[in-house]
C-alpha cells in the first residue's frame, strides 16, 4: 500500500517495521516529528529525554541490553551527544542502534548549518543518507542490519527537505520486535584504557569490513545515461541532479561513510567529466580527490545554504543568458517578515521590560530568541542550548560591574537540557548574576512537546513534574522569585531588586504558552478614540496591532486578549472586550 | 500529467493543510505526488511556502525557480515573494488582503501595495486576485482563507481531480465542528472563481 509520508513519518514507520522497541530524542527542528509519530505504533517505548546526550545514552543502553533502539535529534544535538557517540563506536552494540541526525542546510530553524556527515568519519561510524521518504523508511531497517552485522552504531543523516517533504512510501508489515539476551562483557563495554586500546583495534578492522560492504551495498546504485558526464551525489542532491540533468550518468550513494572506493573508481573510469554534487561541505569530493580521481565540485557550488536544481543546471549546463532573462518574472521589493512572538506570548512582556531597562541579555535557544528582533531588541548573545548562564558568568568574570546590568534568559526546557550545570557553576564559582527562567510550561518552539516539568511524558502518560523552585534552591541559589510576566510592574521591580543583590538570583517567570494555556484565547482588545497614534504599544511587536493612518487598530482574528497593550498605553485608548480586564 | 503548485502565505494561514489536501486528492486519483512544507521557526508569522508536485515521474519535492504552473497565495506581499517560482505563463490565484509585518510600522521595511499589484500583472499568464479574507469572514470563520482559495483553485481547468474530490479531502482533514464552515468557504471560493 502506498502512503504519502514526510521523511520524519517514514522514519517512525521504518523503526516500527524494523522491530525497534526503544526510541529516545530531544525535540529539535527538523527532527521533532519522528518521535511524535512513533508513538502511534505499538510495542515502542518512546521518550523525550532532557537532552540529546541522555537520549543517546538511553539508546546505547537499550542496544547493549539487546533491544533495537532509535535515537533522534537535530544536527547541533549531535554535538551534545558526541561524547557517548564517539565511545559507542568503540563499545559497539548488541541490538541495533540507529542515530538520526537531522541537518538543516539553509538554517531554516537553526543557529548553524554544520554538515554532520563529518561525524561519520570523525566518530568512525557508518552514515546512510536517504533521498526521499521511501529510502528514509527503508534505511532504518538497513541501518539496523548494518548495526548488528558490524557491531556499530549507525548514523542516518537527513536534511530539512527530506524530513519535511512528503513522498509516496510503500509500507511493509513489521518484523517481530528484536531482543537479544543481555551478556556481560566488560572488555567490550567498560571503556577504560586497557580495554579501549583493544577496542580501537576492533574499530579499525571494522572500518575495513564496512568499506568492503559499501562497495557491494545495494543502497549505492548507478543510473547509466550519457557517459560523457558522470555525477556522484547523495541524499536530496540526487533528486536535484535528476531534475536538472535527467540524461547524465549518476552514481547515487546511499552510504556516504565509508565511501565505496572501488565503485567510485569503476564509475569514474567509465564517464567523461566527473562532477561531485553535494549540499554544504565537499565531504565526498575531498575523498574522491584523495583517490587521485579528477573531478569538479565545490568550486562550482556554494558550500553555504541549500542546493537547488537550478544551481546545478546553471553550473553544469548553463543556458544562454538572454533566454533566461527574458523568462524572468520581475519580483518587486516585498516587506521583510521576520518571525515574531505569537499574539499573547508570555515572553513578550519580559523582553519589553528588558528593553526598557536597557540590560545586557545573555540569551538562549527557544521561541524567546525572537526577543532579539526589533522592536523588542532585547538580546545580546545566543549561541547554543544552555549558553546563556555560563556566558553571563563569563561576562561577569571579565567585568564584575556587568552583573548589575545583565541577565541570563533561558527557557524551562532549555534549562533542563543544559542550563542546570551553568547555574551550578554560577553558585560554585561565586557568580552574582540574575537568571530569568522563562517557564512557559512546555517546549514551545518545536511545537509544544512535553518536558520534565510538564507532568506528562511523550506517550501521553502522567509523569512526575520537577519542582523548579526546589531544584534551583538545591543547586544553592538562595534568592528565588516567581513572577507573572503579564504583571509588568511587578516583573520590573523584581528584576531591579535581584540585579542589585550581590549573590546569584533566579527569577522564574511563569505563565503557560498560549498553545497550552486553557484560559487562551481571551476576548480581543479594541482601540478607542483616545488613541493618539504614539505607537507606544507598537513597541511590543505584537502582530495583532496594526498602525494605519495615524492610529492603531487591532486585528481581532489575531489578538488573543493578553491585554499587555492595555498596560503600556498611557492614554487609556485600548480596552478589553472581556468582562474583566487584566490577567 | 505534470502539475507544480506553489503555495505561499504567512505562518498560521494554513499552507500546510492546503498542500496536504491537494496532494491527498491527487494521490487518490492514482498520481505520484510530492510536497514540501515550511515547519519550524518561520511558522511564527513568518513567510511560508509549500510545494506540491503532481505527475507520473517525479524527482525532488521542491519546484525549481520559474517552474510552477500555479501560484496560490494567501497574502498579497507573499504573492510577490513567490513570483520567482512561477512560470512566465503560469497562473496566479491570490488573496488581496494584506498582513502587515511588524517591520513596516517600525520603518524597517515598506509595504508597497501599488508596486506589488503592478508586478502581478504580467505580459503572459492569468492572474486572479480576490479578497479571500473577507470571503472567509462571510463563510463564518476568518481562518478559512486557505479553503476559500482552494475553492477558487478547484475552478481551474487542467486539474487532475474535480472540485468535489478536493472538497471531500478537505472535509476529511478538518475537525467535525468546523466542517460546515469549511464547506461554505470552499463554495464561496468556487463562486468567486466563476466571476473572476
XYZ file of C-alpha atoms in Angstrom, chain A residues 26-27 29 74 109 338-348 350-351 363-373 376 378-379 382 385 409-414 438-449 511-516 541, chain B residues 40-45:
65
model
C 15.201 15.688 22.246
C 12.889 17.930 20.179
C 13.585 21.107 14.080
C 18.816 17.795 15.055
C 15.387 26.843 12.224
C 10.755 38.138 10.337
C 9.134 35.541 12.588
C 7.715 37.137 15.734
C 6.443 36.050 19.125
C 2.793 34.939 18.852
C -0.043 37.227 19.983
C -0.493 36.612 23.712
C 3.002 35.121 24.130
C 4.119 35.326 27.769
C 7.688 36.143 26.630
C 6.669 39.485 25.099
C 9.707 40.046 29.544
C 11.629 41.355 26.544
C 20.163 34.754 25.619
C 19.427 31.170 24.767
C 17.610 28.920 22.305
C 13.834 28.771 22.043
C 10.900 30.903 20.900
C 12.265 33.647 23.145
C 15.317 34.041 20.885
C 12.838 36.101 18.832
C 13.112 38.685 21.647
C 16.340 39.776 19.946
C 14.489 41.099 16.887
C 11.996 44.220 21.340
C 16.483 42.674 23.959
C 19.130 40.015 23.457
C 22.589 33.420 21.581
C 21.435 25.347 24.259
C 17.490 34.378 29.968
C 16.676 30.712 29.400
C 13.500 28.688 28.809
C 12.281 25.869 31.041
C 13.102 23.061 28.635
C 16.463 24.611 27.709
C 11.053 31.643 31.262
C 8.806 28.836 32.410
C 6.028 28.572 29.840
C 5.213 25.009 30.904
C 6.113 23.404 27.554
C 8.850 23.021 24.943
C 7.273 25.567 22.630
C 9.496 26.406 19.655
C 9.424 22.895 18.244
C 5.642 22.659 18.581
C 4.677 22.040 22.231
C 6.497 18.955 23.416
C 2.930 31.672 32.507
C 1.811 28.955 30.097
C 2.464 29.282 26.366
C -0.712 30.404 24.505
C -0.902 26.983 22.900
C -1.209 25.153 26.205
C 5.951 43.867 18.499
C 9.636 25.450 12.456
C 10.673 28.950 13.401
C 9.284 30.649 10.287
C 5.819 29.443 11.250
C 5.677 32.238 13.824
C 4.080 34.820 11.498
